[in-house]
mmCIF file of C-alpha atoms and ligand atoms in Angstrom:
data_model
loop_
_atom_site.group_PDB
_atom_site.id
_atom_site.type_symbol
_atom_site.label_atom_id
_atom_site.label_comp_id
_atom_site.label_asym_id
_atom_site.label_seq_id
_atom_site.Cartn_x
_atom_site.Cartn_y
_atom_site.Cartn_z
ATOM 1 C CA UNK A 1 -2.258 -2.152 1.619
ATOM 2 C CA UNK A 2 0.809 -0.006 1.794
ATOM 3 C CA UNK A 3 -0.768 2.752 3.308
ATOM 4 C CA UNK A 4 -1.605 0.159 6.489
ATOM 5 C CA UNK A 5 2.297 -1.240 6.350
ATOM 6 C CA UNK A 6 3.369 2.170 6.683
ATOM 7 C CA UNK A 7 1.226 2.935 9.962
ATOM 8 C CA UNK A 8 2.362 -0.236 11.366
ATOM 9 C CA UNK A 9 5.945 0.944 10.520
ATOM 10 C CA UNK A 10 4.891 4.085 12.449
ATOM 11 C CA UNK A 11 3.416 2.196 15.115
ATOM 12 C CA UNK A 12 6.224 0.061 15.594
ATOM 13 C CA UNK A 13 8.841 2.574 15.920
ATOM 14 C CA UNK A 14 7.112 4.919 18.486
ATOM 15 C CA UNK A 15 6.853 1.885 21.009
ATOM 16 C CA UNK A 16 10.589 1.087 20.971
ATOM 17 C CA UNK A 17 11.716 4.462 19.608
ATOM 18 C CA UNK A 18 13.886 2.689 17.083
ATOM 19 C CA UNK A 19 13.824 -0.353 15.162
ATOM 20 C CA UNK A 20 16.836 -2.412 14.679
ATOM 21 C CA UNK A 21 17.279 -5.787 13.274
ATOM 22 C CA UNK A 22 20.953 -7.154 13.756
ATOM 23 C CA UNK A 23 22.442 -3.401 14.742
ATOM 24 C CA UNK A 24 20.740 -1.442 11.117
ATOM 25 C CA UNK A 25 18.681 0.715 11.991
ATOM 26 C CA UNK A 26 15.513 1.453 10.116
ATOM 27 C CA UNK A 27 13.556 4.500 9.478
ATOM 28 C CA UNK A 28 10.250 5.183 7.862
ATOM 29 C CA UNK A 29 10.095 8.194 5.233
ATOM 30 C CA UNK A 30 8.608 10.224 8.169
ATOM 31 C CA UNK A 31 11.133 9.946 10.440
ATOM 32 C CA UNK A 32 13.608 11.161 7.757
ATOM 33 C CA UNK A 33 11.633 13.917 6.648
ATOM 34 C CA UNK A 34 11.385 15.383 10.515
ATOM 35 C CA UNK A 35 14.829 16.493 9.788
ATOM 36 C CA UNK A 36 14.730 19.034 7.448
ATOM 37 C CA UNK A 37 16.513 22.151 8.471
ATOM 38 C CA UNK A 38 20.037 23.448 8.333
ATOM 39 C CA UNK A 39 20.952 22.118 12.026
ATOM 40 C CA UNK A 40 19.258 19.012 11.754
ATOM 41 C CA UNK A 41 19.470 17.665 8.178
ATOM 42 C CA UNK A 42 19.126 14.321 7.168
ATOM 43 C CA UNK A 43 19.050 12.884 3.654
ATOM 44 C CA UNK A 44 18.474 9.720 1.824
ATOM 45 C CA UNK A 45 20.609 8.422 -1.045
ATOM 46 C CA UNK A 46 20.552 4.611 -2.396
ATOM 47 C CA UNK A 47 17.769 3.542 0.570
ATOM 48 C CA UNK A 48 20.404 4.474 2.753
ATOM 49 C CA UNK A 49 20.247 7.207 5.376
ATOM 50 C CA UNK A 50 22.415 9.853 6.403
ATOM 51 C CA UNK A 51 23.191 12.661 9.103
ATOM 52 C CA UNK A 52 24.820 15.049 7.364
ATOM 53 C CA UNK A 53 24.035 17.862 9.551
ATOM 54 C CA UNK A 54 28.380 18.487 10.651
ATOM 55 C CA UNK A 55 28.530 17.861 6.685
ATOM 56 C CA UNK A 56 26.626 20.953 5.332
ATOM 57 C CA UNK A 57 28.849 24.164 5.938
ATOM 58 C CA UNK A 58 31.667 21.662 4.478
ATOM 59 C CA UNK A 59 29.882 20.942 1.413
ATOM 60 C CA UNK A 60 32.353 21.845 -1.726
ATOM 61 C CA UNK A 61 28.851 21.966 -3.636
ATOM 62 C CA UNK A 62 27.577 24.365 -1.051
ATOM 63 C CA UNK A 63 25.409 24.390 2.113
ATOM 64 C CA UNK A 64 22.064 25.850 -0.279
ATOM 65 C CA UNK A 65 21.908 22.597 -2.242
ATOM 66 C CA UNK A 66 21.604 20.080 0.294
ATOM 67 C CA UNK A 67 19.196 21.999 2.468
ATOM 68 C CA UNK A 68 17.016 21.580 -1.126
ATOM 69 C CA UNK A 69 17.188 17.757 -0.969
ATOM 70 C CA UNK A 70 17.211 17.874 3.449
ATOM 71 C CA UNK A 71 14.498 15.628 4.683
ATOM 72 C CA UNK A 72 13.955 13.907 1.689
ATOM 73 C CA UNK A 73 15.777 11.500 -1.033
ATOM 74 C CA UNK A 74 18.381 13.223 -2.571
ATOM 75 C CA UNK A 75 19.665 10.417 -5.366
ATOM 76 C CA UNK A 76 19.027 11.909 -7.938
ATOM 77 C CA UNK A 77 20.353 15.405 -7.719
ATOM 78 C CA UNK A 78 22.963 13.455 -5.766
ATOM 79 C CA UNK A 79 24.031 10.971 -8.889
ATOM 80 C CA UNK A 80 23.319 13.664 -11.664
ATOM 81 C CA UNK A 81 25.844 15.807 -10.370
ATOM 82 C CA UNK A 82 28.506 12.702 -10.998
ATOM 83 C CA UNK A 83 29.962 12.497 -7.163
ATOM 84 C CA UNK A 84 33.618 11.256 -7.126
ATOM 85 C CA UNK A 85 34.417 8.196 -5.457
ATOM 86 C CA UNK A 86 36.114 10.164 -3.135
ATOM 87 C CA UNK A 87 32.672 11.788 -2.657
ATOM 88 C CA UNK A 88 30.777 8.199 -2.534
ATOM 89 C CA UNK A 89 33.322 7.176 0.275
ATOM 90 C CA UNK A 90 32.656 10.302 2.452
ATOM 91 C CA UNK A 91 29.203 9.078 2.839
ATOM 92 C CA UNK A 92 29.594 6.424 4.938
ATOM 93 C CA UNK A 93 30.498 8.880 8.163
ATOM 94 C CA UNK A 94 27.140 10.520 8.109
ATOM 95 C CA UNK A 95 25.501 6.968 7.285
ATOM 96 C CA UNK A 96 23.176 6.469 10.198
ATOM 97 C CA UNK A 97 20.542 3.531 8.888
ATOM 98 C CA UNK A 98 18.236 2.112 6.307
ATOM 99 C CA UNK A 99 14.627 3.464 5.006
ATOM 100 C CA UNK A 100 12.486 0.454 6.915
ATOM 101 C CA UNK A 101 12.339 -2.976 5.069
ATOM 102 C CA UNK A 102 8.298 -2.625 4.756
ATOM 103 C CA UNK A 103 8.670 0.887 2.490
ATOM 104 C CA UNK A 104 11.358 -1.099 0.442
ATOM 105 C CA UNK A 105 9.214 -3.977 -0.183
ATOM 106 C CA UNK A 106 6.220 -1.441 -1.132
ATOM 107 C CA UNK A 107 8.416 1.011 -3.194
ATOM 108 C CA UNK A 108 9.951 -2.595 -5.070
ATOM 109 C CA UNK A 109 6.474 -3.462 -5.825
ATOM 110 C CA UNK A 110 5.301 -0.607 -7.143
ATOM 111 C CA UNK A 111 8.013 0.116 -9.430
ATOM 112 C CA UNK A 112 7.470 -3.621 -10.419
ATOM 113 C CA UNK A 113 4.194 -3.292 -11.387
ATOM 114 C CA UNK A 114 4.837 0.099 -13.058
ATOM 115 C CA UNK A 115 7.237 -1.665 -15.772
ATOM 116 C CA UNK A 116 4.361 -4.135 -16.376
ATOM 117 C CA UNK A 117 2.032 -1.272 -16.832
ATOM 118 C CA UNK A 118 4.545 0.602 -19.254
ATOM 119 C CA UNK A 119 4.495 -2.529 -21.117
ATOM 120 C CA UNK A 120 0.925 -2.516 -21.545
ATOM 121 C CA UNK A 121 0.841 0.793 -22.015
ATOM 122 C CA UNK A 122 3.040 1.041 -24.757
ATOM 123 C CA UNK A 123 1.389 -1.748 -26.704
ATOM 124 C CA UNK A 124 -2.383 -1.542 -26.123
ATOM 125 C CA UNK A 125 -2.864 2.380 -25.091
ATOM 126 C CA UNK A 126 -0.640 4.344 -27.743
ATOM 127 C CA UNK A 127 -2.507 7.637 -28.558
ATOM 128 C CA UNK A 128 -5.669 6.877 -26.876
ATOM 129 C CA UNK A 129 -6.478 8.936 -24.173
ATOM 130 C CA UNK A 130 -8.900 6.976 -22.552
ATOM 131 C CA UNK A 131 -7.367 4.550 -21.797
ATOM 132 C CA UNK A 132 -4.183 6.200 -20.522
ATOM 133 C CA UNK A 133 -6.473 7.850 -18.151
ATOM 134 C CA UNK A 134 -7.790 4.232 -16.728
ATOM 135 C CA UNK A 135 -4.203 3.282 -15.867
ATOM 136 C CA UNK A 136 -3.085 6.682 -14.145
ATOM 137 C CA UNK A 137 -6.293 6.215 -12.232
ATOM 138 C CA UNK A 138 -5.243 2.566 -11.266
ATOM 139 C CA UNK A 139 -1.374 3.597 -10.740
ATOM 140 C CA UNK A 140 -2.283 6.493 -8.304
ATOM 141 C CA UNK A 141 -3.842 4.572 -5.775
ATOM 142 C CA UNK A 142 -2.434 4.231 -2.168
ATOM 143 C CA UNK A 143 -0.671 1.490 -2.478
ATOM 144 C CA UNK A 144 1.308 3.335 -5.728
ATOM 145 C CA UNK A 145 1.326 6.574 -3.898
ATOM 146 C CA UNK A 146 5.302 6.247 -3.147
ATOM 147 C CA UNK A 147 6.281 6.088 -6.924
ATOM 148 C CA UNK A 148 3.709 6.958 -9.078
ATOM 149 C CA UNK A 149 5.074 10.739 -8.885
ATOM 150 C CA UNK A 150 8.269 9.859 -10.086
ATOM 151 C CA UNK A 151 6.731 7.327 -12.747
ATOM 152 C CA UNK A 152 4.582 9.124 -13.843
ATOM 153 C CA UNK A 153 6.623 11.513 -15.507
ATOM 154 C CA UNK A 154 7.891 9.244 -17.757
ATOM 155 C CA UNK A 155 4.868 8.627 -19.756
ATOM 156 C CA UNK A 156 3.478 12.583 -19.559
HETATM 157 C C1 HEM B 1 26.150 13.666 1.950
HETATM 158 C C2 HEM B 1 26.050 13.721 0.656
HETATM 159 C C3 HEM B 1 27.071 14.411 -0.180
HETATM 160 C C4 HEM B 1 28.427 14.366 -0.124
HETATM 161 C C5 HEM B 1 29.308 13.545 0.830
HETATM 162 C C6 HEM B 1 28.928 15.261 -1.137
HETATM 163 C C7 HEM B 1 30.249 15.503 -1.389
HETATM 164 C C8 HEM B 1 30.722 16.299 -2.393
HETATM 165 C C9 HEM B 1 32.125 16.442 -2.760
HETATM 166 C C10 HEM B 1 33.293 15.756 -2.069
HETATM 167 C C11 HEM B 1 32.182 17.286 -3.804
HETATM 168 C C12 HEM B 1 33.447 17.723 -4.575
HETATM 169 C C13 HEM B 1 33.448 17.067 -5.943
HETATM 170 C C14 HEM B 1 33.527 15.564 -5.859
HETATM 171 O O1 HEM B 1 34.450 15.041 -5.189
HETATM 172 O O2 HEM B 1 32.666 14.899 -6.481
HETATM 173 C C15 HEM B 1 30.823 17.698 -4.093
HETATM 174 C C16 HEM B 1 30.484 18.585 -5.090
HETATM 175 C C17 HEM B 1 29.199 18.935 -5.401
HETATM 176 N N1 HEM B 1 28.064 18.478 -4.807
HETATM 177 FE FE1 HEM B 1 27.968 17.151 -3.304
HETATM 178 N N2 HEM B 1 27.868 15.815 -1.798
HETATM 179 C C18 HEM B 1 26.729 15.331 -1.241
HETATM 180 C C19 HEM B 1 25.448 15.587 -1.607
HETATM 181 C C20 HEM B 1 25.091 16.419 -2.626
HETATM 182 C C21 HEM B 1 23.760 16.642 -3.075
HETATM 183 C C22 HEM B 1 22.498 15.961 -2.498
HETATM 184 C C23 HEM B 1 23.823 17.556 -4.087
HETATM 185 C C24 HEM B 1 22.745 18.154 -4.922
HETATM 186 C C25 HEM B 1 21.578 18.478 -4.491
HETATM 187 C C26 HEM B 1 25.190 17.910 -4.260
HETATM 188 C C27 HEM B 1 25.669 18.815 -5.164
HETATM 189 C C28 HEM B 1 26.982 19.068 -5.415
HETATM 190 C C29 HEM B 1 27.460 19.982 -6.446
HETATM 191 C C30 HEM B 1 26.587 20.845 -7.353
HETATM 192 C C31 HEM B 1 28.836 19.879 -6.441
HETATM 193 C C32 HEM B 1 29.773 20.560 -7.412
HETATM 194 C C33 HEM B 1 30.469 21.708 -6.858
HETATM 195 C C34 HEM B 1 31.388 22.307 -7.902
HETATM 196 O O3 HEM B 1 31.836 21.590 -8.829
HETATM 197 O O4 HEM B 1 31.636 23.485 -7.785
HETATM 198 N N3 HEM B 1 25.944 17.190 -3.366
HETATM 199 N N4 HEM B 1 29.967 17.076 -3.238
#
């Protein structure tokens, strides 16, 4: 199922060449990841993404970390480095559009039903490692391909 709404994202977005819906634009993970070199670097912090290709040689963190993160979400290395407000404001010049509703509404779902499985995990599975096998095999399926990288480190 979320491997189909991300085609017809794709789909959608090479017949119009954007896809806007009152002025935001919207971009599949993709599209974002297409720019991913020093003169062309795009990121994505918060669902939110940005152009910050005038940004990088201005960078007081350096040009070398943000080519790391360029093409893909940087919000984590962004918030564990504790940005200043300052910082946060900055953002909004190089802010350029919105990772597309449909990965949103996948990603949400996922990470819904990954703090259901925790749940169950943590009171059914405990040290058995059969049956923690039986839920990675159900939580890496397409549909929790997104997130199940991410989640799955928690429970390693
Ligand atoms: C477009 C996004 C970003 C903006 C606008 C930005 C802006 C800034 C600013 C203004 C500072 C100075 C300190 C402060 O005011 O907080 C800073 C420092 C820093 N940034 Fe970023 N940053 C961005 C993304 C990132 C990312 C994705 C990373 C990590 C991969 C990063 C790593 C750092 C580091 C390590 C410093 C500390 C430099 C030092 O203390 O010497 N930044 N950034």
């Amino acid at each position: 199922m979320g491997e189909e709404t991300e085609i017809s994202v794709k789909r959608e977005n090479q017949d119009t060449d954007e896809n806007t819906d009152s002025g935001v634009k919207y971009y599949t993970r993709e599209e974002v990841q297409a720019h991913n070199m020093s003169k062309d670097t795009w990121l994505i912090i918060h669902d939110k993404v940005y152009d910050i290709t005038s940004f990088m040689e201005e960078h007081p963190g350096g040009e070398e970390v943000l080519l790391e993160q360029a093409g893909a979400d940087a919000t984590e290395s962004f918030e564990d480095v504790g940005h200043s407000t300052d910082a946060r404001e900055m953002l909004q010049q190089y802010y350029i559009g919105e990772l597309h509703m449909a990965v949103l509404i996948v990603q949400t779902v996922c990470k819904l039903k990954f703090v259901i499985f925790k749940i169950e995990f943590e009171t059914h599975c405990q040290d058995e490692p059969l049956c923690k096998l039986e839920i990675l095999e159900w939580i890496s399926n397409v549909e929790f391909k997104l997130c199940a990288e991410e989640n799955m480190s928690q429970i390693d």
